[in-house]
Coordinates of N, CA, C and O in Angstrom, one line a residue:
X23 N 0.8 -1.2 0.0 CA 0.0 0.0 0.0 C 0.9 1.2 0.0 O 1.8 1.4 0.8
X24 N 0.6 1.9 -0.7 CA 0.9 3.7 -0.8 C 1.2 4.0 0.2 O 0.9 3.2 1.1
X25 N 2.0 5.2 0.8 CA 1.6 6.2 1.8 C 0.6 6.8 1.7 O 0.2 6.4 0.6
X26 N -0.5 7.8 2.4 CA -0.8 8.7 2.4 C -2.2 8.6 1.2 O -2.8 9.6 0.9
X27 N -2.7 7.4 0.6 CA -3.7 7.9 0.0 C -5.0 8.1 0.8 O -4.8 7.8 2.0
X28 N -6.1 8.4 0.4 CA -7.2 9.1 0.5 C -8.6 8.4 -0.4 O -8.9 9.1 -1.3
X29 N -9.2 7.5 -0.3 CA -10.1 7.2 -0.9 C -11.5 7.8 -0.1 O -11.7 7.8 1.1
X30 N -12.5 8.2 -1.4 CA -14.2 7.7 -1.1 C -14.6 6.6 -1.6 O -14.4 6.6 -2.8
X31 N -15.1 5.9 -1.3 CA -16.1 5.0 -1.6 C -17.4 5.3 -1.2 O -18.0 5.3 -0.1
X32 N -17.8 5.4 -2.5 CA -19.6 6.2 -2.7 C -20.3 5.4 -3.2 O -20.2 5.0 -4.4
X33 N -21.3 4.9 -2.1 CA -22.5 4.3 -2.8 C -23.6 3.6 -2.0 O -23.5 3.1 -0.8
X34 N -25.0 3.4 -2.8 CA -26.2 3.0 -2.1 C -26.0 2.4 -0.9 O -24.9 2.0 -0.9
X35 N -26.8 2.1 0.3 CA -26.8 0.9 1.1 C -26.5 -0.4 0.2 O -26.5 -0.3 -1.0
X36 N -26.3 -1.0 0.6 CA -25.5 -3.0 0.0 C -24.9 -2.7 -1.1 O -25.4 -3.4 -2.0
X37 N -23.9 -1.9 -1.5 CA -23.1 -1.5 -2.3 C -21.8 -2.5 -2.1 O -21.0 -2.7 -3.0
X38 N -21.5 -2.9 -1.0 CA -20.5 -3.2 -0.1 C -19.2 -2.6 -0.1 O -18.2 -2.9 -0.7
X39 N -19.5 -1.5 0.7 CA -18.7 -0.1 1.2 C -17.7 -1.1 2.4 O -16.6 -1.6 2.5
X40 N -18.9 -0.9 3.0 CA -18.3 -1.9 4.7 C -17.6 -2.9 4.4 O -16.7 -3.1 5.1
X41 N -17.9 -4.0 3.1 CA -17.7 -5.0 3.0 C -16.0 -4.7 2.6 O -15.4 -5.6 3.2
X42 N -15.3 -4.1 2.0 CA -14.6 -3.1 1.3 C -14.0 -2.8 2.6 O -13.0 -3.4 2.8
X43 N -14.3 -2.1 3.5 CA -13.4 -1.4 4.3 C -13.3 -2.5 5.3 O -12.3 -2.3 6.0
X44 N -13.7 -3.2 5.5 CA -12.9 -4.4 6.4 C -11.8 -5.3 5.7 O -10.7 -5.7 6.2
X45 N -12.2 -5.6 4.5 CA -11.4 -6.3 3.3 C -9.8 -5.7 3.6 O -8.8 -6.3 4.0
X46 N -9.9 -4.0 3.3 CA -8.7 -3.1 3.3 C -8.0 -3.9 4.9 O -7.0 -4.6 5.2
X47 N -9.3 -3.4 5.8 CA -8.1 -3.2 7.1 C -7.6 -4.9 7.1 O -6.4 -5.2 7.2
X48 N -8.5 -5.9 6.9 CA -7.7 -7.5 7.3 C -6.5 -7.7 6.4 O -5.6 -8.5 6.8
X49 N -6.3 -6.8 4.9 CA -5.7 -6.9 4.3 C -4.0 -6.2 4.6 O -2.9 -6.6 4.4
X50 N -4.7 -5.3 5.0 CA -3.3 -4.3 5.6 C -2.6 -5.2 7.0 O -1.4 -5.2 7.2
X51 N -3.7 -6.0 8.0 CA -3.1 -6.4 9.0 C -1.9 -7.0 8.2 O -0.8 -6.6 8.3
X52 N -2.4 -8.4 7.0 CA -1.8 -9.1 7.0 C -0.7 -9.0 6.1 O -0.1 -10.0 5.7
X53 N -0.2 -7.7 5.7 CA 0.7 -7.1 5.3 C 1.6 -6.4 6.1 O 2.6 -5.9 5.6
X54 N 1.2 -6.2 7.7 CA 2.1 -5.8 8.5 C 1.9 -4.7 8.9 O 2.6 -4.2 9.7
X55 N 1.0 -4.2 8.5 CA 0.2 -3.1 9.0 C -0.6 -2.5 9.8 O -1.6 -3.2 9.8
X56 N -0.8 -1.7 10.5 CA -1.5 -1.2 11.7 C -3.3 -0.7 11.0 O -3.2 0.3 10.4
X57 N -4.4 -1.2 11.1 CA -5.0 -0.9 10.7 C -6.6 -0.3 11.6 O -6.6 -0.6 12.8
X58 N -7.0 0.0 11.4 CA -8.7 0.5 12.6 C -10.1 0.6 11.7 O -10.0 1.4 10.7
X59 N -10.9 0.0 11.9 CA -12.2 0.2 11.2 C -13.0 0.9 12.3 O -12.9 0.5 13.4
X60 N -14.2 2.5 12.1 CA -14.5 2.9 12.8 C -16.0 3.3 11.7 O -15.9 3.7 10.5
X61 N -17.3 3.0 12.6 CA -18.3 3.3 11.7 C -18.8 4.5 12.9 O -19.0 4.6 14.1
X62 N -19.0 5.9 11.3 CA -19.0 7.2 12.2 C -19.9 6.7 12.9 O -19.5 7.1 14.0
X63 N -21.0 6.0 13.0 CA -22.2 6.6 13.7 C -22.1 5.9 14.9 O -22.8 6.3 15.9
X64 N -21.4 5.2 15.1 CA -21.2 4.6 16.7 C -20.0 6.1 17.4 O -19.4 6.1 18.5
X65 N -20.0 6.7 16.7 CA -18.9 7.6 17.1 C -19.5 8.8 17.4 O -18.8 9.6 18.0
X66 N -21.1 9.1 16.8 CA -21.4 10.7 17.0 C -21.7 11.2 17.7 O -22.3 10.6 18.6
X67 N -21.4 12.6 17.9 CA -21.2 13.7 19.6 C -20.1 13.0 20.4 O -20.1 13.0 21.6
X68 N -19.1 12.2 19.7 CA -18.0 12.2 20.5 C -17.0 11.9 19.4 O -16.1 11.2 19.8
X69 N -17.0 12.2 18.6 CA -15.7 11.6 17.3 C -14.6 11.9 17.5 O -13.8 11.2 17.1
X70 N -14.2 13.0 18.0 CA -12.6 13.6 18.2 C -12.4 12.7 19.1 O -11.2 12.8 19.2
X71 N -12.9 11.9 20.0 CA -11.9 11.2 20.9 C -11.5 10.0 20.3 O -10.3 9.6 20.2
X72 N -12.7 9.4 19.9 CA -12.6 8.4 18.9 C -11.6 8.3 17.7 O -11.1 7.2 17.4
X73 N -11.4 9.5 17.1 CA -10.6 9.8 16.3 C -9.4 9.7 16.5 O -8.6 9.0 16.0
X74 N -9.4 10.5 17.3 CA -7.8 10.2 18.3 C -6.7 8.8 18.9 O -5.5 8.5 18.9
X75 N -8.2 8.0 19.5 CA -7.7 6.8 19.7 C -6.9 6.2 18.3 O -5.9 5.5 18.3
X76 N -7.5 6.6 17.6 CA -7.0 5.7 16.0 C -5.0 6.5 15.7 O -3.9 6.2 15.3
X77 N -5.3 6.9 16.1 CA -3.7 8.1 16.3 C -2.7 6.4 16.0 O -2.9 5.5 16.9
X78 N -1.9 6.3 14.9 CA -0.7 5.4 15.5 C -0.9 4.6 14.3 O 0.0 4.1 13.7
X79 N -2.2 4.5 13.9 CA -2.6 3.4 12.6 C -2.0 3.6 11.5 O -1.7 4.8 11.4
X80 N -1.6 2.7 10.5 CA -1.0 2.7 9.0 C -2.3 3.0 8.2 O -2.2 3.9 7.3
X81 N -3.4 2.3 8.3 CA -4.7 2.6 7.2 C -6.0 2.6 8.5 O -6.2 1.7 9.3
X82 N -6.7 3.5 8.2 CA -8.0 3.6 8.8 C -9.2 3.7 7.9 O -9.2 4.4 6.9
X83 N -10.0 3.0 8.3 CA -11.4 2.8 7.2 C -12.6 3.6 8.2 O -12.8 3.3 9.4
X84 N -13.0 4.5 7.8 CA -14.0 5.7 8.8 C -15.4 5.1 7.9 O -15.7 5.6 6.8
X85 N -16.0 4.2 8.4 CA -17.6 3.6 7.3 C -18.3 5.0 8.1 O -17.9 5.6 9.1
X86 N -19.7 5.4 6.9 CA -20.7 6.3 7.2 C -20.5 7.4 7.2 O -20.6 8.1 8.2
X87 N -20.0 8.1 6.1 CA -19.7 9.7 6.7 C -20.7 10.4 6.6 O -20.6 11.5 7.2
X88 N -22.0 10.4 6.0 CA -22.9 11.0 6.2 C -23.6 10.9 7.6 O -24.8 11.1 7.7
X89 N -22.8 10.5 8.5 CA -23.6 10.3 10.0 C -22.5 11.6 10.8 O -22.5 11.4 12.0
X90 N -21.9 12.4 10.4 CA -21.5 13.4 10.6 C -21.7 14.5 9.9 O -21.3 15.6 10.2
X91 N -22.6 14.2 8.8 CA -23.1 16.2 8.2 C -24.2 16.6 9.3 O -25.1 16.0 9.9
X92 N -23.7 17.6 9.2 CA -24.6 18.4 10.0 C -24.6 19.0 11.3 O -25.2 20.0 11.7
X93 N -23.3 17.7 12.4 CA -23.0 18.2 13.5 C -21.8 18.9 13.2 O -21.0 18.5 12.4
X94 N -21.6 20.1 14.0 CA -20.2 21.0 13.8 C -19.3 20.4 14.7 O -18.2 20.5 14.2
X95 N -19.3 19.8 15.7 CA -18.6 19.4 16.4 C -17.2 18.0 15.8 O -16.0 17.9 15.8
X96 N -18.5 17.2 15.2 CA -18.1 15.8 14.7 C -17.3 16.4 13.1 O -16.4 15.9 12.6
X97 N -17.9 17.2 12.9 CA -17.4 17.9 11.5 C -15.8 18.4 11.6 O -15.0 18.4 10.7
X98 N -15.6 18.9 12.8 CA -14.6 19.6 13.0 C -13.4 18.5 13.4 O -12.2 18.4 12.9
X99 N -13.7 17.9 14.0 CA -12.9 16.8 14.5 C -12.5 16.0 13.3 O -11.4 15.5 13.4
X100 N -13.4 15.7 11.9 CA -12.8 14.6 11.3 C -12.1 15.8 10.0 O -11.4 15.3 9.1
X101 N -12.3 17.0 10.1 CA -11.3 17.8 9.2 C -9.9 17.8 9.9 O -9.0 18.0 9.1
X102 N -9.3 17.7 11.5 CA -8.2 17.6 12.1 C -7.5 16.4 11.9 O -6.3 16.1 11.8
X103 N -8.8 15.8 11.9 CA -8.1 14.0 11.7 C -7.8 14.0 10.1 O -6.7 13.5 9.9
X104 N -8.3 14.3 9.3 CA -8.2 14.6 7.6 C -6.7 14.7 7.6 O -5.7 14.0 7.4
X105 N -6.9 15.7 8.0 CA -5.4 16.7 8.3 C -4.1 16.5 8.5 O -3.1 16.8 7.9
X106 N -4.4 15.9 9.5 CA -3.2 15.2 10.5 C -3.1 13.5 9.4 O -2.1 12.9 9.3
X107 N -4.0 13.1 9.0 CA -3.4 11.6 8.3 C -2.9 11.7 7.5 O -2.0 11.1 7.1
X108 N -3.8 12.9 6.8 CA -2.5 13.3 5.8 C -1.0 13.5 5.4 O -0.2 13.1 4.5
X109 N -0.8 14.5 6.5 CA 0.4 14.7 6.8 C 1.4 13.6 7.6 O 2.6 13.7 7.7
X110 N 0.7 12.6 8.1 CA 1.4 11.6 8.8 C 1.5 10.4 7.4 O 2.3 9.5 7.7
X111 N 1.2 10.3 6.8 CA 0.9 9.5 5.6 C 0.0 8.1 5.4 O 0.2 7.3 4.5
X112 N -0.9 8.0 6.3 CA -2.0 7.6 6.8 C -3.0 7.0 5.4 O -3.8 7.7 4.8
X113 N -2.9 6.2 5.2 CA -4.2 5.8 3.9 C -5.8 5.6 5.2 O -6.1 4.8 6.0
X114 N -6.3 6.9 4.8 CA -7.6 6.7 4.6 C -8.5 6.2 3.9 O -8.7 6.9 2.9
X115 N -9.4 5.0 4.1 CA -11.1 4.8 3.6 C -12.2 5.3 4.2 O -12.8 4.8 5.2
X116 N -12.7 6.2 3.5 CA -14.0 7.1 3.8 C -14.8 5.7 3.4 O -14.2 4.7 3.0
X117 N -16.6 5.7 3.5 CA -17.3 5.1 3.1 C -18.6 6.3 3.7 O -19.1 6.7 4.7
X118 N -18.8 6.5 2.1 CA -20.1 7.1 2.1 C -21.1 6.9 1.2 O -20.7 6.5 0.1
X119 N -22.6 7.0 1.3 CA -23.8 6.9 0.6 C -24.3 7.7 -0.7 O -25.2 7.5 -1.5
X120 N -23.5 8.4 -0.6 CA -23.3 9.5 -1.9 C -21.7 10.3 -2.0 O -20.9 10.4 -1.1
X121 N -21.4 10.7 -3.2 CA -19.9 11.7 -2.9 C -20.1 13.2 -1.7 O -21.1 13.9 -1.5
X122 N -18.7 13.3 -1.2 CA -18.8 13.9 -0.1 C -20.0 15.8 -0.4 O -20.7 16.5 0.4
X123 N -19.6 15.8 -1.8 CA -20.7 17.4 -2.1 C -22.1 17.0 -1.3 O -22.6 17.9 -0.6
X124 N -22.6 15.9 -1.6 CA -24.2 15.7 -1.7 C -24.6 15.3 -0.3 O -25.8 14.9 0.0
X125 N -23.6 15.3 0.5 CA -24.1 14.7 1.8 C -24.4 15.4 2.8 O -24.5 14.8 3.9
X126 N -24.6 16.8 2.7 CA -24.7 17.7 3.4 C -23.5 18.4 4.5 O -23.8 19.1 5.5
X127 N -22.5 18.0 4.2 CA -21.5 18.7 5.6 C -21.7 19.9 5.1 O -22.1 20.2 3.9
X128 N -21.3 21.3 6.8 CA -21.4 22.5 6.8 C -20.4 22.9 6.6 O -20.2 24.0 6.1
X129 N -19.8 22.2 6.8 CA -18.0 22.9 7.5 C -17.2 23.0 5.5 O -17.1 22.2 4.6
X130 N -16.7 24.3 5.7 CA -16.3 24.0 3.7 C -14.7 24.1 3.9 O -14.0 24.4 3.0
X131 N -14.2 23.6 5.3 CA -12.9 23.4 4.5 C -12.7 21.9 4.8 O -11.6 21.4 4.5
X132 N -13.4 21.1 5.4 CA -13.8 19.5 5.6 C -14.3 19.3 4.1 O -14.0 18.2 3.6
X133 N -15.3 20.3 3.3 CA -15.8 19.4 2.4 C -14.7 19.7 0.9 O -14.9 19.0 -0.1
X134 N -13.6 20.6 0.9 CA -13.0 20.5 0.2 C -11.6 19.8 0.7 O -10.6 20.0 0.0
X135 N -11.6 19.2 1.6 CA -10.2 18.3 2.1 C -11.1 16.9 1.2 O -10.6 16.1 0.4
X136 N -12.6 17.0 1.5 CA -12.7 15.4 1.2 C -12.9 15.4 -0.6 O -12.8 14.4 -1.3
X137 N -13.1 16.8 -1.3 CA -13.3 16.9 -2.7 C -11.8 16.3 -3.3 O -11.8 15.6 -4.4
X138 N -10.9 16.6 -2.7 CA -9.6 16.1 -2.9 C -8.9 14.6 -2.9 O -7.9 14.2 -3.5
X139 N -10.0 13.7 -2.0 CA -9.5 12.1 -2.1 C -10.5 11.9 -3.6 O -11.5 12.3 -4.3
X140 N -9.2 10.4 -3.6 CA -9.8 9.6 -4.8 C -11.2 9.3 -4.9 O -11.6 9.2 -3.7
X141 N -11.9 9.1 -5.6 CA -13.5 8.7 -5.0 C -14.1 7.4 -6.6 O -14.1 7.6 -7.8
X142 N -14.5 6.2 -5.8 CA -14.6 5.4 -6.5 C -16.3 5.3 -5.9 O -16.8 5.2 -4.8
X143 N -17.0 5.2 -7.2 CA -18.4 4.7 -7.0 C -19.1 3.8 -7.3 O -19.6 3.9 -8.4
X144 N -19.4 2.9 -6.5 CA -20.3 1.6 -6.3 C -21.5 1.8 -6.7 O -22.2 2.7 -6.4
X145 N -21.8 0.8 -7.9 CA -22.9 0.6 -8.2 C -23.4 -0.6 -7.5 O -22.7 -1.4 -6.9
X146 N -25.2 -0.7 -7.5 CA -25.7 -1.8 -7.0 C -25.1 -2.8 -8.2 O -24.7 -2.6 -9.3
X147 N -25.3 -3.6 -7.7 CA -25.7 -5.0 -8.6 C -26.7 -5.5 -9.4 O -27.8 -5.1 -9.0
X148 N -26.8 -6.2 -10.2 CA -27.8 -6.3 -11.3 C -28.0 -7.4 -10.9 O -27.2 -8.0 -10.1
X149 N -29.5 -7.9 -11.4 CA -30.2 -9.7 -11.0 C -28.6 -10.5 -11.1 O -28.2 -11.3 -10.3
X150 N -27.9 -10.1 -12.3 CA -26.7 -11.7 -12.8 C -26.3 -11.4 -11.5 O -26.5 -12.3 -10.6
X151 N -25.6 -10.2 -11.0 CA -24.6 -9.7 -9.6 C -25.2 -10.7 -8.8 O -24.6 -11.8 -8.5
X152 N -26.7 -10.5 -8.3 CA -27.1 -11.0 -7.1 C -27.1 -12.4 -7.0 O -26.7 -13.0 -6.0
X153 N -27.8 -13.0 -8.4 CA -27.9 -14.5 -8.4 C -26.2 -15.2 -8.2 O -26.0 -16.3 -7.7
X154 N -25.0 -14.4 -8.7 CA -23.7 -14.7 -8.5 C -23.4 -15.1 -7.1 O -23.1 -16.2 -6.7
X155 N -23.5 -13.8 -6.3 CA -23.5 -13.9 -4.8 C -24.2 -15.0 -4.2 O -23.6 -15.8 -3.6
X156 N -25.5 -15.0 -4.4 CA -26.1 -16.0 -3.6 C -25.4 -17.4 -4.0 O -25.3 -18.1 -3.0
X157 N -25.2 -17.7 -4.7 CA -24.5 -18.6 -5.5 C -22.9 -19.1 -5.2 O -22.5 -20.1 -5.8
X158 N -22.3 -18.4 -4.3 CA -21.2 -18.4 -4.2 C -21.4 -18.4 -2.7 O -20.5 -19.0 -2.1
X159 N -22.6 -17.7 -1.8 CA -22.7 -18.3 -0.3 C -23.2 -19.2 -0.5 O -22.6 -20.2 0.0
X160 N -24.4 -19.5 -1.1 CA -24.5 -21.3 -1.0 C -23.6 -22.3 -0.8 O -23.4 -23.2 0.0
X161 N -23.0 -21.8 -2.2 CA -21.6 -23.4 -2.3 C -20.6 -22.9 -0.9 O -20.2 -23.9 -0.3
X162 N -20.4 -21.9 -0.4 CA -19.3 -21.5 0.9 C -20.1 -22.5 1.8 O -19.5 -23.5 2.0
X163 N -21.5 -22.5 2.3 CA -22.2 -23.2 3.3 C -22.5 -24.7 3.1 O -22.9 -25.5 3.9
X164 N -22.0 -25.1 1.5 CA -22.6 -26.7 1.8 C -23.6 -26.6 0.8 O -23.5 -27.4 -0.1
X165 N -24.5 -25.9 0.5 CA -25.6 -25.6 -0.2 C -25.7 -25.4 -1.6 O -25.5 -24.3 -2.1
X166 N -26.3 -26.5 -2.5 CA -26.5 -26.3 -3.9 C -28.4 -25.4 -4.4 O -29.6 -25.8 -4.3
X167 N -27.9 -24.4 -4.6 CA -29.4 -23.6 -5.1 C -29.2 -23.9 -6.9 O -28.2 -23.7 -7.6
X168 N -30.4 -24.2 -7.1 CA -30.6 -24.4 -8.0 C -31.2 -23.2 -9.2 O -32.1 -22.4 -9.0
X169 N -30.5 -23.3 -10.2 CA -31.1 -21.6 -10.5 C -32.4 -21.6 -10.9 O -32.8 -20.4 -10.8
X170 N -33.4 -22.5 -11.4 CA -35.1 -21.7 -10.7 C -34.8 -21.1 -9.5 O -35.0 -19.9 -9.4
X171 N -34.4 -22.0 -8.5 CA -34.8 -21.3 -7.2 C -34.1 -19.8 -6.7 O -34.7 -19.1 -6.0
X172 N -33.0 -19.7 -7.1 CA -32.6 -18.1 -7.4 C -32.9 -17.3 -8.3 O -32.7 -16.1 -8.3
X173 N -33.7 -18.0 -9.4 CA -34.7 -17.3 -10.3 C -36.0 -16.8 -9.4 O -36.4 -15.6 -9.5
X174 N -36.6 -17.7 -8.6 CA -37.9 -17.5 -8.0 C -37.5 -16.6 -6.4 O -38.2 -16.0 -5.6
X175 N -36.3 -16.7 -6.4 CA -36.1 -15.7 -5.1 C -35.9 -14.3 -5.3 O -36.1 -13.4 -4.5
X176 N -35.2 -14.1 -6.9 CA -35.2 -12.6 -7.1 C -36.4 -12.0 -7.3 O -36.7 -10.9 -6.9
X177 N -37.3 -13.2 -8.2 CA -38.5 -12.9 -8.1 C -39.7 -12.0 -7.0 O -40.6 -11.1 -7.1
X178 N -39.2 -12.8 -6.1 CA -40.5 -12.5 -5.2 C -39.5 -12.0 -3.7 O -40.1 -11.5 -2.7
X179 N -38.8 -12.1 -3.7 CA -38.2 -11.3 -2.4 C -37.7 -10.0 -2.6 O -37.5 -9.6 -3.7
X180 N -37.4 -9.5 -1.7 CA -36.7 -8.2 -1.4 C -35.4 -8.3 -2.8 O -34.8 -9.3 -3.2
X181 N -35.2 -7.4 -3.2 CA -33.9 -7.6 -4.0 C -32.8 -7.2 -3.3 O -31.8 -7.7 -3.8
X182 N -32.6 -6.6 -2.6 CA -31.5 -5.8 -1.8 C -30.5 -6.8 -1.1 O -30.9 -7.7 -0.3
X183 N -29.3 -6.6 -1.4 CA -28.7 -8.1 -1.0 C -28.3 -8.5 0.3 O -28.1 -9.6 0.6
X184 N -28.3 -7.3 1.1 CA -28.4 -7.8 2.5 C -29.7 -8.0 2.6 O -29.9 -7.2 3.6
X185 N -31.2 -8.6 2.3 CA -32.1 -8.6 2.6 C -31.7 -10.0 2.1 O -32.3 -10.9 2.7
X186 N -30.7 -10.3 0.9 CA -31.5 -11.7 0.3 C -30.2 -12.4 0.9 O -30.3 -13.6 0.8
X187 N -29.0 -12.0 1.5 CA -27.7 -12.9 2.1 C -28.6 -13.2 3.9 O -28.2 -14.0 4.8
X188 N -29.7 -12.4 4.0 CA -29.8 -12.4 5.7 C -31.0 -14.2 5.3 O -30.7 -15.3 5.8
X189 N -32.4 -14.0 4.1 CA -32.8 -14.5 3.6 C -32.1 -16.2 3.7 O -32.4 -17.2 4.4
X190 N -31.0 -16.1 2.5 CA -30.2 -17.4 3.0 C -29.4 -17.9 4.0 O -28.8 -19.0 3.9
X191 N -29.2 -17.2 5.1 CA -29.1 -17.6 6.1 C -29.9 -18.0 6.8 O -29.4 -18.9 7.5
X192 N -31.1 -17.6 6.9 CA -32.5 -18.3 7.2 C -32.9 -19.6 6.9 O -33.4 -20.4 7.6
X193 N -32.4 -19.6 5.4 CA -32.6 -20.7 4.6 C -31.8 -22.0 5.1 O -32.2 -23.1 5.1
X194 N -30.5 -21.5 5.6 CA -29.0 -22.4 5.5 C -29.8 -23.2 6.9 O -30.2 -24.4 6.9
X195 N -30.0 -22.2 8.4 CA -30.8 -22.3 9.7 C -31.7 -23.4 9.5 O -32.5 -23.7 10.4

């Protein structure tokens, strides 16, 4: 890994943002790396301490940034942390629901530190995407699905794929 990069990762709920920022940090452990996964929203009206604790890491994955537009407080705190990883050469992973313009932060020198990272955007998945996935936790569990029956589940269930990975776990149960 790089010094010092900067990514967004932008996109819908079940995009796999999260999925993505865990991937990074287990990947960086096992590269020798100091790594922290922190989802803002377990962090809000307190993020600068939280933030701080992460102080020392090689790559940090910050999931949810849209769970900090709006408060000044939590705003202020992750433009110091911006800041400082920068300058420490810190690879950050943002994970957000839209690019950082559209997500409402107040604060404009937070939203032009974050106009400056790389920003990669996640599309959902299409039926082939989903029927893939399901298809690939089946066979991980032991389980042969048959494609009617992943035909008849995009059909008639939820499409959203944390709706249809919680679904076959149900299934697996």
């Amino acid at each position: 890994l790089a010094r010092g990069k900067l990514h967004i990762l932008a996109g819908a709920p079940g995009t796999g943002k999260t999925h993505l920022a865990l991937a990074l940090c287990a990947f960086s452990d096992e590269a020798g790396l100091r790594s922290a996964y922190l989802p803002l929203a377990a962090a809000s009206g307190r993020l600068g301490e939280a933030l701080d604790a992460l102080e020392g890491n090689d790559v940090v994955a910050l999931d949810g940034l849209e769970a900090v537009a709006g408060n000044p407080n939590d705003e202020v705190a992750l433009f110091h942390f911006h800041n400082r990883a920068r300058s420490a050469g810190v690879n950050v992973l943002y994970g957000a629901r839209s690019a950082p313009d559209l997500l409402g932060l107040e604060l404009p020198d937070l939203k032009s530190r974050l106009a400056q990272c790389n920003r990669v955007l996640l599309d959902p998945l299409d039926d082939a995407g989903r029927a893939a996935v399901l298809r690939d936790r089946a066979q991980r569990r032991g389980l042969v699905l048959d494609e009617a029956a992943i035909d008849w589940l995009l059909a008639r269930m939820d499409r959203d794929l944390v709706c249809l990975v919680a679904l076959l776990d149900r299934l697996d149960r």
